[in-house]
PDB file of C-alpha atoms in Angstrom:
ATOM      1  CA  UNK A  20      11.788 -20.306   8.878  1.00 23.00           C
ATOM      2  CA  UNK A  21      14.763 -18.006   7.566  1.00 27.00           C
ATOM      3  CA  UNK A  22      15.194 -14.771   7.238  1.00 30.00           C
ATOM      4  CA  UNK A  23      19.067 -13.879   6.155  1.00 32.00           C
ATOM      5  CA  UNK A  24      19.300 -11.525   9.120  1.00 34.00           C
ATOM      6  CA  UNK A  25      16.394  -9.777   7.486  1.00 43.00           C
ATOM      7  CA  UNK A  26      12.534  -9.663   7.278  1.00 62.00           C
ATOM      8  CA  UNK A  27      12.167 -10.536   3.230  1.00 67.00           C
ATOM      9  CA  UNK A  28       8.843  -9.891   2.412  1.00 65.00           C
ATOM     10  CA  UNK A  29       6.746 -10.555  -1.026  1.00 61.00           C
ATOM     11  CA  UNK A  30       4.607  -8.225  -2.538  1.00 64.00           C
ATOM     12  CA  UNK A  31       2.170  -9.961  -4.904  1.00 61.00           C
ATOM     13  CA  UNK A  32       2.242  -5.932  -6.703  1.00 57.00           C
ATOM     14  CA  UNK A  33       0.507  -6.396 -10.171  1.00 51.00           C
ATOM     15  CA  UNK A  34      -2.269  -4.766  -8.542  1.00 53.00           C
ATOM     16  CA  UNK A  35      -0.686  -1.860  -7.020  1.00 70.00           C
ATOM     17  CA  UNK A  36       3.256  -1.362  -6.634  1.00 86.00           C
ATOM     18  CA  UNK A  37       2.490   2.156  -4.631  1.00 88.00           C
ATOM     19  CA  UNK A  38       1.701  -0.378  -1.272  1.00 92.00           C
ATOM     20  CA  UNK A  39       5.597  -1.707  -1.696  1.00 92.00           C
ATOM     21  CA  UNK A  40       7.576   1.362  -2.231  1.00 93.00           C
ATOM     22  CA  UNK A  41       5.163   3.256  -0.230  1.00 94.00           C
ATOM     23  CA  UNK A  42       5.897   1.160   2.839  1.00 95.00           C
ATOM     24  CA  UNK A  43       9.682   0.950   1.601  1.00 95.00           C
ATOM     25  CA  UNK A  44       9.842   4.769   1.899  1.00 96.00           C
ATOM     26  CA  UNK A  45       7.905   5.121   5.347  1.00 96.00           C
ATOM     27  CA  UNK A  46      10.412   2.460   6.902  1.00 96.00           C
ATOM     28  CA  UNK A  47      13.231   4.160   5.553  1.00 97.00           C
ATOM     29  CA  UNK A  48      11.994   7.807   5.827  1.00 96.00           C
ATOM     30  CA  UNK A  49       9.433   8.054   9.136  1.00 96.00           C
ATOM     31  CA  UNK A  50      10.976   4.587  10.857  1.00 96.00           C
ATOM     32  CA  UNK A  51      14.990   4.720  10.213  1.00 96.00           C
ATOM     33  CA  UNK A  52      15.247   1.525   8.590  1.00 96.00           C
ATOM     34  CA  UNK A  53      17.870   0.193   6.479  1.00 96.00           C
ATOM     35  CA  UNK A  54      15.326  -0.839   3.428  1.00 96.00           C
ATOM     36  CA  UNK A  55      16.281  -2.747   0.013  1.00 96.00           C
ATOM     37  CA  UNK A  56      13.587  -3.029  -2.597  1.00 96.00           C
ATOM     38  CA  UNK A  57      14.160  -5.488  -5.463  1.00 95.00           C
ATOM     39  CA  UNK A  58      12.169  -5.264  -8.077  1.00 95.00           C
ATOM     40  CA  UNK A  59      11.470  -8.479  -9.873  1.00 92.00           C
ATOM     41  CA  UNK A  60       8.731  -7.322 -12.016  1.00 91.00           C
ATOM     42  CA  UNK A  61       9.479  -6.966 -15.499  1.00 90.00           C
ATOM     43  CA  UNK A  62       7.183  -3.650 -15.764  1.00 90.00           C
ATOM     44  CA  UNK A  63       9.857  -1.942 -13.552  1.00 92.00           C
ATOM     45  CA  UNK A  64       6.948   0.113 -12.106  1.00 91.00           C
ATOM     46  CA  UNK A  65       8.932  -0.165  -8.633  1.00 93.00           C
ATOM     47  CA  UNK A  66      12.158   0.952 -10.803  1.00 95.00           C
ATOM     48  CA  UNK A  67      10.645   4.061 -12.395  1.00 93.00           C
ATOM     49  CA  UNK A  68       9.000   5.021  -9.165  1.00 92.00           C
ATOM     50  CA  UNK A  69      12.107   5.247  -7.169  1.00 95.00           C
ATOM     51  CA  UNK A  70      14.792   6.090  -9.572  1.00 95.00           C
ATOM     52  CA  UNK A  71      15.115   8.096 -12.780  1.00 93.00           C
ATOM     53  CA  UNK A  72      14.126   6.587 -16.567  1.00 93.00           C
ATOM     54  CA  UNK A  73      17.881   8.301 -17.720  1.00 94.00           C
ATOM     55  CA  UNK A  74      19.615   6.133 -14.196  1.00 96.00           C
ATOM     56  CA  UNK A  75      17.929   3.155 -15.344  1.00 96.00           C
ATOM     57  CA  UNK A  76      18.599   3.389 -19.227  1.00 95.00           C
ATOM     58  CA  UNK A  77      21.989   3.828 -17.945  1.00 96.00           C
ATOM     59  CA  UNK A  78      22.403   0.537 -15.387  1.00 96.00           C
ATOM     60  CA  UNK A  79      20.617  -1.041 -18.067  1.00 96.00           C
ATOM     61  CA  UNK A  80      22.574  -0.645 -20.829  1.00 96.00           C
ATOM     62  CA  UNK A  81      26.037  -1.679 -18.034  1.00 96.00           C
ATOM     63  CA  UNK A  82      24.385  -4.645 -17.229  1.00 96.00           C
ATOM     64  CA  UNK A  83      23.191  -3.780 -13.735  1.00 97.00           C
ATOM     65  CA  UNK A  84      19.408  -4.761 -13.517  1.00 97.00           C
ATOM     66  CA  UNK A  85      18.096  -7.673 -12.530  1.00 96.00           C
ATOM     67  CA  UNK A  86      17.699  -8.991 -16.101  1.00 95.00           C
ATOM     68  CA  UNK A  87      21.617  -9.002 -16.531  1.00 96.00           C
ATOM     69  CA  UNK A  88      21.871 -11.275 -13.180  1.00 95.00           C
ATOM     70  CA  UNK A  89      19.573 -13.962 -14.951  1.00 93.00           C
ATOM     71  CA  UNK A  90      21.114 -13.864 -18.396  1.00 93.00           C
ATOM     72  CA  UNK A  91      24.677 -14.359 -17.022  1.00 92.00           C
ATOM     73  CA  UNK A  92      23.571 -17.866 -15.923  1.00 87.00           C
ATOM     74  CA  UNK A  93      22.396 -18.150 -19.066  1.00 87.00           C
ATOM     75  CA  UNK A  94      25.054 -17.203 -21.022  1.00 87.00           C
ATOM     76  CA  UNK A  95      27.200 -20.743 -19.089  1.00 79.00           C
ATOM     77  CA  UNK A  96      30.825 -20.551 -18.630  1.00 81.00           C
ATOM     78  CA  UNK A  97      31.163 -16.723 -20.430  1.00 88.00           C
ATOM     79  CA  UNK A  98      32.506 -14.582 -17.689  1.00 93.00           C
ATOM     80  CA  UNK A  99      29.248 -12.789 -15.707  1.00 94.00           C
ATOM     81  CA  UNK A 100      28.625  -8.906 -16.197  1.00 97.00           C
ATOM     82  CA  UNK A 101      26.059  -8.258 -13.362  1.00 97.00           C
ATOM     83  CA  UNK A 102      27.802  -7.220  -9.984  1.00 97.00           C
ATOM     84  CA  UNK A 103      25.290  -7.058  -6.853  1.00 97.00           C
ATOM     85  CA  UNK A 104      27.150  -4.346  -5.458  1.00 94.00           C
ATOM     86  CA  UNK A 105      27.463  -1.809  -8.506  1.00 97.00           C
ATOM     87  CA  UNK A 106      23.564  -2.580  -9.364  1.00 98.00           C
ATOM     88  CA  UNK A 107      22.367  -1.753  -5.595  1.00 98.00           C
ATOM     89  CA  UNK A 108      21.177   2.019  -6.202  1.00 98.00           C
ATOM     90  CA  UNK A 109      21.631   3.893  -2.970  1.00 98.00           C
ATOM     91  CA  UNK A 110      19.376   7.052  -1.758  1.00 97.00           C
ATOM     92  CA  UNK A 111      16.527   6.480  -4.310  1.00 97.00           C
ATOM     93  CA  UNK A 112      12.763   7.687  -3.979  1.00 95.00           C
ATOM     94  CA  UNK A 113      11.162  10.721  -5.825  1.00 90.00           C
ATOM     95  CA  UNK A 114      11.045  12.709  -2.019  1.00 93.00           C
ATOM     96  CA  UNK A 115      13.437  14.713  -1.060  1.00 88.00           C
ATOM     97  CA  UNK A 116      16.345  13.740  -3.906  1.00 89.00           C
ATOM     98  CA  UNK A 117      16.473  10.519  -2.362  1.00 94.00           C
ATOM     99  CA  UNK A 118      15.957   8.584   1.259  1.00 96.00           C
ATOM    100  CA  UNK A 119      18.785   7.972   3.145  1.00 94.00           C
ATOM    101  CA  UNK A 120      18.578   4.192   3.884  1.00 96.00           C
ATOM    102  CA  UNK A 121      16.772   3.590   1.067  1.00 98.00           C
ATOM    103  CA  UNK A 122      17.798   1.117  -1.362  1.00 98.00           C
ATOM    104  CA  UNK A 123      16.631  -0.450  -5.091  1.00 98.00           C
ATOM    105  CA  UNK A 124      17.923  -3.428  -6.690  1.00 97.00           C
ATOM    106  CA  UNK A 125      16.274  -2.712 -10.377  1.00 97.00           C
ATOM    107  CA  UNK A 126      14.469  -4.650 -12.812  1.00 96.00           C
ATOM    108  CA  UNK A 127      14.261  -4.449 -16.544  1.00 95.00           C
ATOM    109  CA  UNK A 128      11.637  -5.148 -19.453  1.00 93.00           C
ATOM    110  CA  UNK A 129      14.191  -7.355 -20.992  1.00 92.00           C
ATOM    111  CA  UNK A 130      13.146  -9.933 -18.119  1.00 91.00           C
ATOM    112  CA  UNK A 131      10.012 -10.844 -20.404  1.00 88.00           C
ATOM    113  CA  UNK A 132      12.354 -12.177 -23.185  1.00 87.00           C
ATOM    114  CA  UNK A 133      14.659 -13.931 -20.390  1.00 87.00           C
ATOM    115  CA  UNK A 134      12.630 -15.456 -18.185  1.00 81.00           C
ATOM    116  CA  UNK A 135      11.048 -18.025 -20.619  1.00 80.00           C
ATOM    117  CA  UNK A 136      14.667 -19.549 -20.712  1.00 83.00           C
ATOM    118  CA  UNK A 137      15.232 -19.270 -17.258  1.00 80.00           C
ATOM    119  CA  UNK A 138      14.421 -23.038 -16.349  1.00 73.00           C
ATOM    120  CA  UNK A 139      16.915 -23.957 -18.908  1.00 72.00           C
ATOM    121  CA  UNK A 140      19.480 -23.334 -16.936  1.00 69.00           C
ATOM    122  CA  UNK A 141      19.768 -26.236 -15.165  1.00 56.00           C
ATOM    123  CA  UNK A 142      20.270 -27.576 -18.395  1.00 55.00           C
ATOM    124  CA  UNK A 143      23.532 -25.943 -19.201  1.00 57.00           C
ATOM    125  CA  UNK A 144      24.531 -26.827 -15.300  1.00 53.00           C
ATOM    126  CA  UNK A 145      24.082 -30.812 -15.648  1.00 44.00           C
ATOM    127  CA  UNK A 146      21.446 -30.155 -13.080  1.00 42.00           C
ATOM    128  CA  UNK A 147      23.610 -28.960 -10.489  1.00 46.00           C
ATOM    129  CA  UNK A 148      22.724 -25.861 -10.505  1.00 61.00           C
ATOM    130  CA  UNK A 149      19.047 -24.557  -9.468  1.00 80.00           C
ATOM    131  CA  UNK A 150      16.936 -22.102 -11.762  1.00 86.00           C
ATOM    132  CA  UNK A 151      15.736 -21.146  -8.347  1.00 89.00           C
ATOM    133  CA  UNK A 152      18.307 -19.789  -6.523  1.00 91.00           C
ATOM    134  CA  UNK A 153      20.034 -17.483  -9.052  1.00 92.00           C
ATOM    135  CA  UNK A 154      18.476 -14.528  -6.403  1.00 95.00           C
ATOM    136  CA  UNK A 155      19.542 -16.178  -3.611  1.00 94.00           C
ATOM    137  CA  UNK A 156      22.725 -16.623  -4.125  1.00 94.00           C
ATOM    138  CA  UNK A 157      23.594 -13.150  -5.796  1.00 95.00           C
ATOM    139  CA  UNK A 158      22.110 -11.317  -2.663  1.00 95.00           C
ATOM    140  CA  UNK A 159      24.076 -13.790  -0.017  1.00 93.00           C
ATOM    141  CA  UNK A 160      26.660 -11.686   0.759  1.00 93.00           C
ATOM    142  CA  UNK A 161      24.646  -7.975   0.679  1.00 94.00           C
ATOM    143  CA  UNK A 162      21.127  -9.227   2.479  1.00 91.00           C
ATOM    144  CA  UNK A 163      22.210  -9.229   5.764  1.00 90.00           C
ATOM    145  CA  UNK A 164      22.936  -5.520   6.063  1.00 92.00           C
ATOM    146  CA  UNK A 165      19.169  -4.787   5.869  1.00 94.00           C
ATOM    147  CA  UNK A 166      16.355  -4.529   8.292  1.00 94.00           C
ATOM    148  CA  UNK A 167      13.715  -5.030   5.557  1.00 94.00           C
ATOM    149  CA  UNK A 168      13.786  -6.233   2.264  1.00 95.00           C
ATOM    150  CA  UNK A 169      11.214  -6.089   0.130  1.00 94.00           C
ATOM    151  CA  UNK A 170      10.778  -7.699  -3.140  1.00 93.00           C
ATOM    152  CA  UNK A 171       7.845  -6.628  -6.282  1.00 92.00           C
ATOM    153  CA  UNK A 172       6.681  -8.906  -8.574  1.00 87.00           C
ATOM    154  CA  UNK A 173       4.013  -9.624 -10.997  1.00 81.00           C
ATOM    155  CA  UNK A 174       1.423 -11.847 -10.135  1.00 73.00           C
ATOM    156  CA  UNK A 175       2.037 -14.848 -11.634  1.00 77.00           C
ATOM    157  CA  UNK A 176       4.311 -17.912 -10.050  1.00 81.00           C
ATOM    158  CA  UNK A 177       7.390 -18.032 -12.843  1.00 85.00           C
ATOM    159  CA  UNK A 178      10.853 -19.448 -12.777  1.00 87.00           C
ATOM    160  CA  UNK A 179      11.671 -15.650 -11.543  1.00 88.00           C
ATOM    161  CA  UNK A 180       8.439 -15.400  -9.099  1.00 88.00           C
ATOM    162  CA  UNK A 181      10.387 -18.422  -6.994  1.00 91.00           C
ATOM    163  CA  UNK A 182      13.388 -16.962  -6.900  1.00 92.00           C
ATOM    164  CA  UNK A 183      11.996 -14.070  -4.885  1.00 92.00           C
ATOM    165  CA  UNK A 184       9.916 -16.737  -2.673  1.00 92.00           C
ATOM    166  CA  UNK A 185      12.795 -18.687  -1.885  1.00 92.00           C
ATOM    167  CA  UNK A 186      14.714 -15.456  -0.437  1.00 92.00           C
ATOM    168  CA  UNK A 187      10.818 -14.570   1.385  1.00 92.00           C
ATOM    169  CA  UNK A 188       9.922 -15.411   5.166  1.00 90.00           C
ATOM    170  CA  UNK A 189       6.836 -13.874   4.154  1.00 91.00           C
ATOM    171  CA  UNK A 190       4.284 -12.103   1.734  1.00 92.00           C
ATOM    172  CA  UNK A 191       1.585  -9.502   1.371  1.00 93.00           C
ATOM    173  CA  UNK A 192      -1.235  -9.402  -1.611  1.00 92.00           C
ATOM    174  CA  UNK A 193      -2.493  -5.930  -2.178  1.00 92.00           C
ATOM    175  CA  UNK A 194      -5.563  -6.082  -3.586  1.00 92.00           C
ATOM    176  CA  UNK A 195      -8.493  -3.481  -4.722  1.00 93.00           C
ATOM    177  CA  UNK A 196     -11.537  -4.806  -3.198  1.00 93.00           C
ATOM    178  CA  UNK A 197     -14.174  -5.596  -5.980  1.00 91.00           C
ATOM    179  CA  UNK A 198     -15.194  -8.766  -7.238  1.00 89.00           C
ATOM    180  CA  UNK A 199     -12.938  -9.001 -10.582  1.00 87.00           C
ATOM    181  CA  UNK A 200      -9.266  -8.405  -8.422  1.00 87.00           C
ATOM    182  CA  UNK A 201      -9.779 -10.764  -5.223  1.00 90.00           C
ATOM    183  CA  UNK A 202     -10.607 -13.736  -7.563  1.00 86.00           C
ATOM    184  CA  UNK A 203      -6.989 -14.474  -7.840  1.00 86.00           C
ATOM    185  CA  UNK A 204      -6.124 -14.477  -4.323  1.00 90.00           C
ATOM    186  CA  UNK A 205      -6.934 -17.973  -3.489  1.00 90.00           C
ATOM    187  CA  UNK A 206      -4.484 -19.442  -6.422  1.00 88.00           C
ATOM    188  CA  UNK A 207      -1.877 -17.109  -4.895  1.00 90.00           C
ATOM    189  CA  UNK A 208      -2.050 -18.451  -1.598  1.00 92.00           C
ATOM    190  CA  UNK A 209      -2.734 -21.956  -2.991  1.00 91.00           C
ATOM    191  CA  UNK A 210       0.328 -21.665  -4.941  1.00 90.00           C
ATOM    192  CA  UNK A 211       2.536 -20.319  -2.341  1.00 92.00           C
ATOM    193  CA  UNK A 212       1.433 -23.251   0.372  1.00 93.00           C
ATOM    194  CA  UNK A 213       2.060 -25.536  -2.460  1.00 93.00           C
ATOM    195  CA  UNK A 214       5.956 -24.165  -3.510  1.00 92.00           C
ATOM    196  CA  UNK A 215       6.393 -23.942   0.718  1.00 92.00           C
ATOM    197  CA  UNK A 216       5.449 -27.834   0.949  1.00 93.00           C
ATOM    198  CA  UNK A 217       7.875 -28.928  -2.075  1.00 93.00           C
ATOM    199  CA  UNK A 218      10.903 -27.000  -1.239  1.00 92.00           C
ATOM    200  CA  UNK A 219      11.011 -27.105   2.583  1.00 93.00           C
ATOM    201  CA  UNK A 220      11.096 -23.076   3.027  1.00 91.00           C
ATOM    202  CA  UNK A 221       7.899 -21.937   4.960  1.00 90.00           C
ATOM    203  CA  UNK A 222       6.381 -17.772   3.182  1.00 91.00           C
ATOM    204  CA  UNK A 223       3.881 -16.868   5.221  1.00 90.00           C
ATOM    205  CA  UNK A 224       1.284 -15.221   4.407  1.00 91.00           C
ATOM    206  CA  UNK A 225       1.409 -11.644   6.688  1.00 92.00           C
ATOM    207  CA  UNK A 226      -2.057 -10.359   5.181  1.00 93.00           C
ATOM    208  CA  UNK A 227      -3.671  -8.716   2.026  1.00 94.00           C
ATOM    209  CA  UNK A 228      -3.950  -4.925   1.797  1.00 95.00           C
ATOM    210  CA  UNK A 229      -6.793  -3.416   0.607  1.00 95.00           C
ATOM    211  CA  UNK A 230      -5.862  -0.440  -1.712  1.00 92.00           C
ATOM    212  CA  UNK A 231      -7.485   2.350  -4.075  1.00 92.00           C
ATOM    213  CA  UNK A 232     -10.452   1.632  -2.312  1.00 94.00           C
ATOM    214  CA  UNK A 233     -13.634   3.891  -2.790  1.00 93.00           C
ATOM    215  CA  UNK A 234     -16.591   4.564  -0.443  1.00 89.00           C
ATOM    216  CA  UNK A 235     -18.690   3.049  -2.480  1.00 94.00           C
ATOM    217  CA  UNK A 236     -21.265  -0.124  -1.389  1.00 95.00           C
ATOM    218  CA  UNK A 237     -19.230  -2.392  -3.429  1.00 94.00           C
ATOM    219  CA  UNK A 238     -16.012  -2.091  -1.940  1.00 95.00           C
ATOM    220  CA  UNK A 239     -17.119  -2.252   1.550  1.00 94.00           C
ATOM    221  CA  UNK A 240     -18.722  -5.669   0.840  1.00 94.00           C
ATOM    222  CA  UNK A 241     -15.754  -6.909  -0.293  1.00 94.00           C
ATOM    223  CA  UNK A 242     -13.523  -5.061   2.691  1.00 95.00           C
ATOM    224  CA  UNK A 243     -16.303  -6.585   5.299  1.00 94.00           C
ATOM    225  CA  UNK A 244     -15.967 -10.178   3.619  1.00 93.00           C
ATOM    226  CA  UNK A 245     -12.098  -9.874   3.639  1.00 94.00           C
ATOM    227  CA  UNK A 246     -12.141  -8.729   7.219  1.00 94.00           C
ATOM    228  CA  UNK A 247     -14.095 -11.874   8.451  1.00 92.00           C
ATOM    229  CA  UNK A 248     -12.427 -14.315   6.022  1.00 88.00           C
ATOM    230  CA  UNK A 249     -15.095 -15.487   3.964  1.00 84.00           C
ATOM    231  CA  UNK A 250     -13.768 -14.378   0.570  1.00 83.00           C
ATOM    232  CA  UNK A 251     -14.830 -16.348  -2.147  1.00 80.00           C
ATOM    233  CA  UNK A 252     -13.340 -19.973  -2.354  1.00 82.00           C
ATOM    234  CA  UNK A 253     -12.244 -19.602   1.175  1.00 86.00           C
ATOM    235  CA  UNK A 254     -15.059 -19.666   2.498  1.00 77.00           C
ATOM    236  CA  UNK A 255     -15.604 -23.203   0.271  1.00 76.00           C
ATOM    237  CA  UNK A 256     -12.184 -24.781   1.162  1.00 65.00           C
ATOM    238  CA  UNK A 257     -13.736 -26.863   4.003  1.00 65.00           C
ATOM    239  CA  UNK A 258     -10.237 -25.616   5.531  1.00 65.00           C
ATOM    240  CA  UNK A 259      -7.784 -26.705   3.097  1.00 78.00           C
ATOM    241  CA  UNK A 260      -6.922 -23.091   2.333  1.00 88.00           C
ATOM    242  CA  UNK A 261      -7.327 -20.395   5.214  1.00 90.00           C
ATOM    243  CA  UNK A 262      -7.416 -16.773   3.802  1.00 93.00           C
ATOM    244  CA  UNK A 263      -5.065 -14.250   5.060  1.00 94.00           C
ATOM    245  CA  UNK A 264      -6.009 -11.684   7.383  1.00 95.00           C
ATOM    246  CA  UNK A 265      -6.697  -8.351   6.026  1.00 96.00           C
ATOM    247  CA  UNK A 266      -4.789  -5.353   7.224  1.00 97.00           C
ATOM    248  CA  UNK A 267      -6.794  -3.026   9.021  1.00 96.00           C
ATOM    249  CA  UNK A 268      -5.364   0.083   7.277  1.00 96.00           C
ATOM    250  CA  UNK A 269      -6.966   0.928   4.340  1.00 94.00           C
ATOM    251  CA  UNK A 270      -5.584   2.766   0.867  1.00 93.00           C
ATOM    252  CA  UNK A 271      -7.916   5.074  -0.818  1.00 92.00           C
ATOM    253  CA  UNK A 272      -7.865   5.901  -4.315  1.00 88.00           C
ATOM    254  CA  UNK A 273      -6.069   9.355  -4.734  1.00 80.00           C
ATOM    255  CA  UNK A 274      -4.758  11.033  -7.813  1.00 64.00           C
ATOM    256  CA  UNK A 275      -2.038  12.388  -5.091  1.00 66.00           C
ATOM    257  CA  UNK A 276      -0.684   8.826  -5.523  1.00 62.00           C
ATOM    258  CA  UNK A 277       0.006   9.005  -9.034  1.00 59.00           C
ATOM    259  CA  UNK A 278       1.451  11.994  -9.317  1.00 59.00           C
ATOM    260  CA  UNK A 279       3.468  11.180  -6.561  1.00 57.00           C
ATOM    261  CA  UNK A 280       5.574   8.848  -9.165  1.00 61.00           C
ATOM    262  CA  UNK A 281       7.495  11.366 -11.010  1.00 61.00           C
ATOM    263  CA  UNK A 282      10.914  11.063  -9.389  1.00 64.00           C
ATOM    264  CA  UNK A 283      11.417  14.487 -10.621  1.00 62.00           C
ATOM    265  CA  UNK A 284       8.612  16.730  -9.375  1.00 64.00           C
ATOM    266  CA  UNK A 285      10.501  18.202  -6.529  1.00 71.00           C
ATOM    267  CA  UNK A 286       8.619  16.589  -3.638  1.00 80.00           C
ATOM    268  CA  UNK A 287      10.290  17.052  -0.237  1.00 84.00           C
ATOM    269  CA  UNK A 288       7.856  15.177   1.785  1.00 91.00           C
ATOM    270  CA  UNK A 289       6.109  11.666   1.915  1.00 94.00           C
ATOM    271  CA  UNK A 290       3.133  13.631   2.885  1.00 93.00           C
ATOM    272  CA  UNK A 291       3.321  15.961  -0.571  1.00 90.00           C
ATOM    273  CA  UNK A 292       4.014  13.035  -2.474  1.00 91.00           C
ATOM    274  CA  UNK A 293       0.970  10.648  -1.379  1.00 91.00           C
ATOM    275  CA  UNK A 294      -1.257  13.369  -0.207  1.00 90.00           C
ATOM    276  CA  UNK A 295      -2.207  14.129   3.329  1.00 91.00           C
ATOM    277  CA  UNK A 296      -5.364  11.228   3.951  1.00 91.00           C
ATOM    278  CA  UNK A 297      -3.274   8.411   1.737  1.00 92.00           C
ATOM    279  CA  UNK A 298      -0.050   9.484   3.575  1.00 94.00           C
ATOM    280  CA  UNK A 299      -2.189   8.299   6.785  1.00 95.00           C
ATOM    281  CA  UNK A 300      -3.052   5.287   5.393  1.00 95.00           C
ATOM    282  CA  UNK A 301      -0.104   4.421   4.571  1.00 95.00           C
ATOM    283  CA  UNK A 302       1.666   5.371   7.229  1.00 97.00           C
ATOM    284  CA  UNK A 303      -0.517   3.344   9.538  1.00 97.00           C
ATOM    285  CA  UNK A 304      -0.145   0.136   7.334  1.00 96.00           C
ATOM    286  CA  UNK A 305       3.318   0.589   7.446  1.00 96.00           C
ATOM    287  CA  UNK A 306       3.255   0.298  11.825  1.00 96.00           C
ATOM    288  CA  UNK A 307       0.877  -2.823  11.133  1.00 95.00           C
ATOM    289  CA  UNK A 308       2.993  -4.068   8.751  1.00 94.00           C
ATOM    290  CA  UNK A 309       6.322  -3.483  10.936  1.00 93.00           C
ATOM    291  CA  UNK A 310       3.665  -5.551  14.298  1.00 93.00           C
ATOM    292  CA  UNK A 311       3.041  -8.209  12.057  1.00 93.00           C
ATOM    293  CA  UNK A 312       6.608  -9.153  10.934  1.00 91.00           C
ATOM    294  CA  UNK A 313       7.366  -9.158  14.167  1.00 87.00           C
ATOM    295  CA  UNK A 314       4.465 -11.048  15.623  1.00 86.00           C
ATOM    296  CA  UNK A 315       5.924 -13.595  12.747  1.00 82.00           C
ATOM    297  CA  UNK A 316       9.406 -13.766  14.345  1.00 77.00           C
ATOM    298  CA  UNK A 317       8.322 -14.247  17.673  1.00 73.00           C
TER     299      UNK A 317
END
């Protein structure tokens, strides 16, 4: 297992991208970690949340997103416009004007149009060059400055998906616990052993997070099945497919949360921005989260 000199984690985020940048922020803010997000999903809900609509219109329109990165290899021999280091965004979160430390590679809605074409690239490259490691090679020479990076996606396994995975030494589903969002976690981690065993590069899976959880009867089924790994087709697999471990930190649902993603409403604090009993939470997840990456490397 690699890591580029860093702990690259996945973030299986169409549920909930407040559990990545959340835990960006605490490693960057409350930990003093050097922390690069890259957000890979073409909703740019991780974008928004950490940087201003105007900033990103603007490294949109230059060609610094993510989206510019893919459509250069598309575009074949025409000289490339994306640069890794001008599309890095330095300082960003919505606390305090920015976290020191705290770093956002961004995304763009124009990956939806892109990313269909994506595997047509090695196509234009006589196969020699792999659809797959467009990512990889553009963050080669930056990835090794980090302690963490952590990459949001959508959760689906596209040509851009496996680009993030094959930069990953691990990954982390978030998940509300009810009955209609866990039945997708067993193709996730079904998918993931699957891409592991037919490239050679080992993700593993750190855990699944349970977040905007209520105190209602429902969700603590779910949390108590999760917790003793019988979710769903799991517990049928006969053990083809073991189910993560669920993190013992738990997110409630907050409105605190939401508000908390205006990157202009003057919030000096991680603990005014999520709330005080979310910023707990999440702050605890964030110290498993930190025990478990390392329990991976060792």
């Amino acid at each position: 297992m690699y890591f580029y000199a860093a702990r690259v984690m996945y973030f299986w985020s169409g549920v909930d991208t407040t559990i990545c940048t959340a835990i960006a922020e605490m490693l960057a803010k409350e930990k003093n970690k050097h922390v690069l997000v890259i957000d890979l999903d073409p909703q740019t809900n991780a974008t928004v949340g950490l940087i201003s609509e105007e900033k990103w219109e603007q490294m949109d329109e230059k060609g610094q997103t993510l989206a510019q990165l893919f459509q250069d290899r598309l575009n074949g021999d025409a000289a490339p416009i994306f640069n890794i280091k001008d599309a890095i965004v330095r300082g960003v979160s919505s606390v305090d004007g920015g976290i020191d430390r705290l770093e956002l590679l961004p995304s763009s809605i124009r990956l939806i149009d892109i990313q269909e074409k994506i595997p047509m690239i090695a196509l234009t490259g006589n196969y020699s060059a792999s659809p797959l490691d467009i990512l990889k090679n553009a963050v080669a020479g930056v990835i090794g400055r980090y302690d963490y990076v952590l990459i949001d996606c959508p959760p689906s396994l596209g040509t851009i998906t496996k680009n993030g995975l094959r930069i990953s030494s691990g990954y982390v589903i978030p998940t509300i616990p009810d009955i209609v969002s866990t039945w997708g976690i067993y193709q996730i981690v079904d998918a993931v052993n699957r891409f592991s065993a037919d490239t050679g590069h080992a993700v593993t899976p750190l855990g699944i997070v349970a977040s905007k959880v209520r105190g209602n009867a429902l969700h603590q089924r779910i949390c108590e099945d999760l917790s003793r790994g019988r979710l769903g087709r799991f517990a049928k697999a006969n053990g083809g497919v073991k189910q993560p471990p669920l993190f013992g930190a738990r997110v409630p649902e907050s409105v605190d949360v939401a508000r908390g993603a205006d990157v202009e409403g003057g919030l000096n604090t991680l603990r005014q921005k999520y709330g005080s009993e979310p910023y707990k939470a999440l702050f605890a997840l964030t110290e498993e989260f930190e025990q478990r990456c390392q329990q991976m490397i060792n």
